[in-house]
PDB file of C-alpha atoms in Angstrom:
ATOM      1  CA  GLY A  12      -2.428 191.513 149.619  1.00 75.00           C
ATOM      2  CA  ARG A  13      -2.477 188.965 146.677  1.00 89.00           C
ATOM      3  CA  PRO A  14      -2.066 190.241 143.222  1.00 95.00           C
ATOM      4  CA  GLU A  15      -4.575 188.592 140.937  1.00 97.00           C
ATOM      5  CA  SER A  16      -3.825 189.765 137.659  1.00 97.00           C
ATOM      6  CA  GLU A  17      -0.793 192.037 137.516  1.00 97.00           C
ATOM      7  CA  MET A  18       2.175 193.398 139.521  1.00 96.00           C
ATOM      8  CA  ASP A  19       4.339 196.166 138.647  1.00 96.00           C
ATOM      9  CA  LEU A  20       7.744 196.855 140.847  1.00 93.00           C
ATOM     10  CA  VAL A  21       9.922 199.783 140.610  1.00 92.00           C
ATOM     11  CA  SER A  22      13.613 199.589 142.271  1.00 90.00           C
ATOM     12  CA  PRO A  23      16.586 200.581 141.291  1.00 88.00           C
ATOM     13  CA  TYR A  24      18.408 198.696 143.560  1.00 87.00           C
ATOM     14  CA  PHE A  25      17.172 195.206 142.598  1.00 89.00           C
ATOM     15  CA  VAL A  26      18.249 192.033 144.393  1.00 89.00           C
ATOM     16  CA  PRO A  27      15.580 189.967 144.982  1.00 92.00           C
ATOM     17  CA  THR A  28      17.635 187.052 146.410  1.00 90.00           C
ATOM     18  CA  GLN A  29      16.378 183.627 146.292  1.00 93.00           C
ATOM     19  CA  GLU A  30      13.885 183.702 148.786  1.00 92.00           C
ATOM     20  CA  GLY A  31      12.022 187.005 146.527  1.00 92.00           C
ATOM     21  CA  THR A  32      13.096 185.255 143.023  1.00 96.00           C
ATOM     22  CA  ASP A  33      10.848 182.204 144.097  1.00 96.00           C
ATOM     23  CA  ALA A  34       7.892 184.445 145.299  1.00 94.00           C
ATOM     24  CA  LEU A  35       7.870 186.273 142.073  1.00 96.00           C
ATOM     25  CA  ILE A  36       7.772 183.522 139.817  1.00 98.00           C
ATOM     26  CA  ALA A  37       5.112 181.896 142.247  1.00 97.00           C
ATOM     27  CA  ILE A  38       3.317 184.864 141.696  1.00 97.00           C
ATOM     28  CA  ALA A  39       3.765 184.760 137.625  1.00 98.00           C
ATOM     29  CA  ALA A  40       2.966 181.163 137.682  1.00 98.00           C
ATOM     30  CA  ARG A  41      -0.675 181.868 138.855  1.00 97.00           C
ATOM     31  CA  GLY A  42      -1.038 183.458 135.798  1.00 97.00           C
ATOM     32  CA  VAL A  43      -0.515 187.057 137.331  1.00 98.00           C
ATOM     33  CA  LYS A  44       1.361 189.308 135.181  1.00 98.00           C
ATOM     34  CA  VAL A  45       4.721 190.472 136.576  1.00 98.00           C
ATOM     35  CA  ARG A  46       6.728 193.155 135.475  1.00 97.00           C
ATOM     36  CA  VAL A  47       9.671 194.509 136.980  1.00 97.00           C
ATOM     37  CA  LEU A  48      11.785 198.218 136.148  1.00 95.00           C
ATOM     38  CA  THR A  49      15.555 198.156 137.718  1.00 94.00           C
ATOM     39  CA  ASN A  50      18.467 200.596 136.488  1.00 92.00           C
ATOM     40  CA  SER A  51      20.840 198.984 133.348  1.00 93.00           C
ATOM     41  CA  LEU A  52      24.416 198.332 134.288  1.00 92.00           C
ATOM     42  CA  ALA A  53      25.013 201.800 132.212  1.00 90.00           C
ATOM     43  CA  ALA A  54      22.393 203.687 134.257  1.00 89.00           C
ATOM     44  CA  THR A  55      23.230 202.469 137.638  1.00 85.00           C
ATOM     45  CA  ASP A  56      25.009 204.440 140.183  1.00 81.00           C
ATOM     46  CA  VAL A  57      26.278 201.007 142.217  1.00 82.00           C
ATOM     47  CA  ALA A  58      27.618 198.285 140.080  1.00 85.00           C
ATOM     48  CA  PRO A  59      27.711 195.740 142.582  1.00 84.00           C
ATOM     49  CA  VAL A  60      23.762 195.762 143.112  1.00 85.00           C
ATOM     50  CA  TYR A  61      23.398 195.031 139.160  1.00 89.00           C
ATOM     51  CA  ALA A  62      25.958 191.863 140.131  1.00 88.00           C
ATOM     52  CA  GLY A  63      23.517 190.826 142.502  1.00 88.00           C
ATOM     53  CA  TYR A  64      20.907 191.337 140.401  1.00 91.00           C
ATOM     54  CA  VAL A  65      21.778 189.351 137.579  1.00 92.00           C
ATOM     55  CA  LYS A  66      22.507 186.646 139.796  1.00 91.00           C
ATOM     56  CA  TYR A  67      19.011 185.687 139.287  1.00 94.00           C
ATOM     57  CA  ARG A  68      18.064 187.334 136.034  1.00 96.00           C
ATOM     58  CA  GLU A  69      17.801 184.368 134.055  1.00 96.00           C
ATOM     59  CA  ALA A  70      15.767 182.560 136.925  1.00 97.00           C
ATOM     60  CA  LEU A  71      13.023 185.707 136.952  1.00 98.00           C
ATOM     61  CA  LEU A  72      12.426 185.563 133.105  1.00 98.00           C
ATOM     62  CA  ARG A  73      12.613 181.364 132.972  1.00 97.00           C
ATOM     63  CA  GLY A  74       9.781 181.743 135.557  1.00 97.00           C
ATOM     64  CA  GLY A  75       7.387 184.302 133.370  1.00 98.00           C
ATOM     65  CA  VAL A  76       8.887 187.929 135.037  1.00 98.00           C
ATOM     66  CA  ARG A  77       9.320 190.423 132.498  1.00 98.00           C
ATOM     67  CA  LEU A  78      12.274 192.404 133.322  1.00 98.00           C
ATOM     68  CA  PHE A  79      13.184 195.892 131.941  1.00 97.00           C
ATOM     69  CA  GLU A  80      16.216 197.892 132.619  1.00 96.00           C
ATOM     70  CA  LEU A  81      16.392 201.660 132.164  1.00 93.00           C
ATOM     71  CA  LYS A  82      18.356 203.330 129.723  1.00 92.00           C
ATOM     72  CA  PRO A  83      20.900 205.815 130.759  1.00 87.00           C
ATOM     73  CA  GLN A  84      19.964 209.234 129.659  1.00 75.00           C
ATOM     74  CA  SER A  85      23.071 210.579 129.901  1.00 47.00           C
ATOM     75  CA  ASP A  86      26.727 209.701 129.294  1.00 44.00           C
ATOM     76  CA  ALA A  87      27.749 212.043 132.166  1.00 45.00           C
ATOM     77  CA  ARG A  88      29.533 209.836 134.165  1.00 44.00           C
ATOM     78  CA  PRO A  89      31.353 210.475 137.863  1.00 44.00           C
ATOM     79  CA  HIS A  90      35.239 210.750 137.919  1.00 39.00           C
ATOM     80  CA  GLY A  91      37.368 208.746 139.355  1.00 41.00           C
ATOM     81  CA  LYS A  92      34.432 206.420 140.983  1.00 45.00           C
ATOM     82  CA  VAL A  93      34.810 202.676 139.502  1.00 44.00           C
ATOM     83  CA  GLY A  94      31.292 201.647 140.210  1.00 43.00           C
ATOM     84  CA  ALA A  95      29.431 204.782 139.238  1.00 44.00           C
ATOM     85  CA  SER A  96      27.747 205.175 135.971  1.00 43.00           C
ATOM     86  CA  SER A  97      25.394 207.604 134.258  1.00 44.00           C
ATOM     87  CA  ALA A  98      23.852 210.870 136.617  1.00 50.00           C
ATOM     88  CA  ALA A  99      20.545 209.657 134.847  1.00 57.00           C
ATOM     89  CA  SER A 100      19.706 206.627 136.982  1.00 63.00           C
ATOM     90  CA  LEU A 101      16.114 205.028 138.588  1.00 64.00           C
ATOM     91  CA  HIS A 102      15.511 206.239 142.052  1.00 71.00           C
ATOM     92  CA  ALA A 103      11.770 205.869 142.315  1.00 76.00           C
ATOM     93  CA  LYS A 104      10.407 202.723 144.657  1.00 85.00           C
ATOM     94  CA  THR A 105       7.209 201.657 143.783  1.00 86.00           C
ATOM     95  CA  PHE A 106       4.341 198.734 142.972  1.00 90.00           C
ATOM     96  CA  ALA A 107       1.314 198.787 141.985  1.00 94.00           C
ATOM     97  CA  ILE A 108      -0.943 195.855 142.464  1.00 94.00           C
ATOM     98  CA  ASP A 109      -4.090 195.033 140.033  1.00 97.00           C
ATOM     99  CA  ARG A 110      -4.235 198.509 139.056  1.00 97.00           C
ATOM    100  CA  SER A 111      -5.863 199.222 142.675  1.00 96.00           C
ATOM    101  CA  ARG A 112      -3.177 199.435 145.091  1.00 96.00           C
ATOM    102  CA  ILE A 113       0.055 201.217 145.004  1.00 92.00           C
ATOM    103  CA  PHE A 114       3.134 201.390 147.332  1.00 86.00           C
ATOM    104  CA  ILE A 115       5.344 204.307 147.273  1.00 85.00           C
ATOM    105  CA  GLY A 116       8.376 204.758 149.658  1.00 79.00           C
ATOM    106  CA  SER A 117      11.937 204.251 150.710  1.00 68.00           C
ATOM    107  CA  PHE A 118      12.010 200.476 150.221  1.00 64.00           C
ATOM    108  CA  ASN A 119      14.413 198.890 147.855  1.00 71.00           C
ATOM    109  CA  LEU A 120      13.859 195.002 146.785  1.00 65.00           C
ATOM    110  CA  ASP A 121      17.396 193.996 148.131  1.00 68.00           C
ATOM    111  CA  PRO A 122      18.459 192.827 151.254  1.00 63.00           C
ATOM    112  CA  ARG A 123      20.427 196.038 152.252  1.00 65.00           C
ATOM    113  CA  SER A 124      16.263 197.550 152.511  1.00 61.00           C
ATOM    114  CA  ALA A 125      15.034 194.565 153.753  1.00 61.00           C
ATOM    115  CA  ARG A 126      17.479 193.723 156.854  1.00 66.00           C
ATOM    116  CA  LEU A 127      19.597 196.351 157.490  1.00 68.00           C
ATOM    117  CA  ASN A 128      17.893 200.394 156.549  1.00 63.00           C
ATOM    118  CA  THR A 129      15.375 201.760 158.077  1.00 65.00           C
ATOM    119  CA  GLU A 130      12.616 202.443 155.381  1.00 66.00           C
ATOM    120  CA  VAL A 131       9.534 203.716 155.209  1.00 68.00           C
ATOM    121  CA  GLY A 132       6.369 203.666 152.494  1.00 74.00           C
ATOM    122  CA  VAL A 133       2.553 203.902 152.276  1.00 80.00           C
ATOM    123  CA  VAL A 134       0.040 201.315 150.527  1.00 85.00           C
ATOM    124  CA  LEU A 135      -2.481 203.619 148.931  1.00 87.00           C
ATOM    125  CA  GLU A 136      -5.780 202.359 147.905  1.00 95.00           C
ATOM    126  CA  SER A 137      -5.459 204.251 144.670  1.00 95.00           C
ATOM    127  CA  PRO A 138      -6.611 202.897 141.362  1.00 96.00           C
ATOM    128  CA  THR A 139      -5.876 206.282 139.645  1.00 96.00           C
ATOM    129  CA  LEU A 140      -2.083 206.348 140.485  1.00 93.00           C
ATOM    130  CA  ALA A 141      -1.567 202.292 140.804  1.00 95.00           C
ATOM    131  CA  THR A 142      -3.038 202.760 137.041  1.00 96.00           C
ATOM    132  CA  GLN A 143      -0.736 205.515 136.268  1.00 94.00           C
ATOM    133  CA  LEU A 144       1.877 203.110 137.067  1.00 91.00           C
ATOM    134  CA  SER A 145       0.989 200.095 134.988  1.00 95.00           C
ATOM    135  CA  ASP A 146      -0.042 202.458 132.115  1.00 95.00           C
ATOM    136  CA  ALA A 147       3.539 203.662 132.279  1.00 92.00           C
ATOM    137  CA  PHE A 148       4.781 200.105 131.758  1.00 92.00           C
ATOM    138  CA  ASP A 149       2.697 199.914 128.898  1.00 94.00           C
ATOM    139  CA  ARG A 150       3.219 202.849 127.261  1.00 91.00           C
ATOM    140  CA  GLY A 151       6.319 204.801 128.441  1.00 89.00           C
ATOM    141  CA  ILE A 152       8.758 202.299 129.784  1.00 91.00           C
ATOM    142  CA  PRO A 153       9.735 200.395 126.741  1.00 89.00           C
ATOM    143  CA  GLU A 154      10.600 203.536 125.002  1.00 90.00           C
ATOM    144  CA  ARG A 155      12.922 204.428 127.842  1.00 92.00           C
ATOM    145  CA  ALA A 156      14.027 201.027 129.098  1.00 94.00           C
ATOM    146  CA  TYR A 157      15.611 197.593 127.494  1.00 96.00           C
ATOM    147  CA  GLU A 158      13.583 194.873 127.664  1.00 97.00           C
ATOM    148  CA  VAL A 159      15.336 191.679 129.065  1.00 98.00           C
ATOM    149  CA  ARG A 160      14.782 188.438 127.264  1.00 97.00           C
ATOM    150  CA  LEU A 161      15.745 185.135 127.301  1.00 97.00           C
ATOM    151  CA  THR A 162      17.693 184.421 123.654  1.00 95.00           C
ATOM    152  CA  SER A 163      15.366 182.132 121.228  1.00 92.00           C
ATOM    153  CA  ASP A 164      17.567 179.155 122.283  1.00 93.00           C
ATOM    154  CA  ARG A 165      17.055 180.207 125.707  1.00 91.00           C
ATOM    155  CA  THR A 166      20.577 179.560 126.783  1.00 91.00           C
ATOM    156  CA  GLY A 167      21.399 183.448 127.767  1.00 92.00           C
ATOM    157  CA  VAL A 168      19.644 186.619 127.556  1.00 95.00           C
ATOM    158  CA  GLU A 169      19.293 189.718 125.068  1.00 97.00           C
ATOM    159  CA  TRP A 170      18.196 193.332 125.685  1.00 96.00           C
ATOM    160  CA  ILE A 171      15.532 194.681 123.317  1.00 96.00           C
ATOM    161  CA  GLU A 172      15.548 198.443 122.560  1.00 95.00           C
ATOM    162  CA  ARG A 173      12.374 200.076 120.958  1.00 91.00           C
ATOM    163  CA  THR A 174      13.625 202.550 118.482  1.00 87.00           C
ATOM    164  CA  ALA A 175      11.659 204.891 115.861  1.00 86.00           C
ATOM    165  CA  ALA A 176      12.979 201.916 113.414  1.00 89.00           C
ATOM    166  CA  GLY A 177      11.764 199.624 114.991  1.00 90.00           C
ATOM    167  CA  GLU A 178      13.534 196.766 117.665  1.00 92.00           C
ATOM    168  CA  VAL A 179      17.338 196.444 117.705  1.00 93.00           C
ATOM    169  CA  ARG A 180      18.687 193.559 119.819  1.00 94.00           C
ATOM    170  CA  HIS A 181      21.735 193.998 121.783  1.00 94.00           C
ATOM    171  CA  SER A 182      23.895 190.500 122.610  1.00 92.00           C
ATOM    172  CA  SER A 183      25.825 191.736 125.398  1.00 90.00           C
ATOM    173  CA  THR A 184      24.685 194.367 128.060  1.00 90.00           C
ATOM    174  CA  PRO A 185      23.846 198.153 126.170  1.00 92.00           C
ATOM    175  CA  GLY A 186      25.811 200.889 127.103  1.00 87.00           C
ATOM    176  CA  ALA A 187      28.211 199.687 129.168  1.00 86.00           C
ATOM    177  CA  SER A 188      32.085 199.635 128.834  1.00 84.00           C
ATOM    178  CA  ALA A 189      33.850 196.567 128.457  1.00 84.00           C
ATOM    179  CA  TRP A 190      35.731 197.155 131.668  1.00 87.00           C
ATOM    180  CA  ARG A 191      32.295 197.826 133.883  1.00 86.00           C
ATOM    181  CA  MET A 192      31.033 194.711 132.592  1.00 85.00           C
ATOM    182  CA  VAL A 193      34.726 192.689 133.918  1.00 86.00           C
ATOM    183  CA  PHE A 194      33.932 194.572 136.779  1.00 86.00           C
ATOM    184  CA  VAL A 195      30.586 193.263 137.423  1.00 84.00           C
ATOM    185  CA  ASN A 196      31.418 189.496 136.277  1.00 83.00           C
ATOM    186  CA  LEU A 197      34.311 189.365 139.166  1.00 86.00           C
ATOM    187  CA  LEU A 198      31.380 190.435 141.595  1.00 84.00           C
ATOM    188  CA  ARG A 199      28.807 188.121 140.713  1.00 81.00           C
ATOM    189  CA  LEU A 200      31.507 185.285 141.291  1.00 80.00           C
ATOM    190  CA  LEU A 201      31.698 187.066 145.108  1.00 76.00           C
ATOM    191  CA  PRO A 202      29.396 185.927 147.717  1.00 72.00           C
ATOM    192  CA  ILE A 203      28.030 189.134 148.485  1.00 65.00           C
TER     193      ILE A 203
END
């Protein structure tokens, strides 16, 4: 359906493409609160997916979409895998519309799920479940994720971490090694 007031998305592999980015921005332009939770670079198990997401991040933010990146819950990293990261990454794939309908399934908001994979999901008319997801964005997610925002001069992005002591601002991808950031920046240049 057509969101009227809010749309909350959770996708561990979030690569909206230009078409998806335009659609989310158009929804936000109608005054709908659009919030997205995906993995941070430190939490993802697939760095190339993060590189694909980064290509659209600033446009989404400029278009009024709020972005959250899940913090890693553990420093345990699989050995021998260049693209691997935290063992505690996001895996849920769901979205809620107007606190009345919710999708739960295997579909990631990325080209692979849209064009290659066989995916399944259900849409439920369930204000209770939809509200639980939206309430998580209101209360739990801000403590478990970095909110990505445009810098005050709107020339880049920053990550806002909420702690017991207040907000901490990060000017570069928090929790990720320099090598991992270089790897993602190289992948961003490729047409994948």
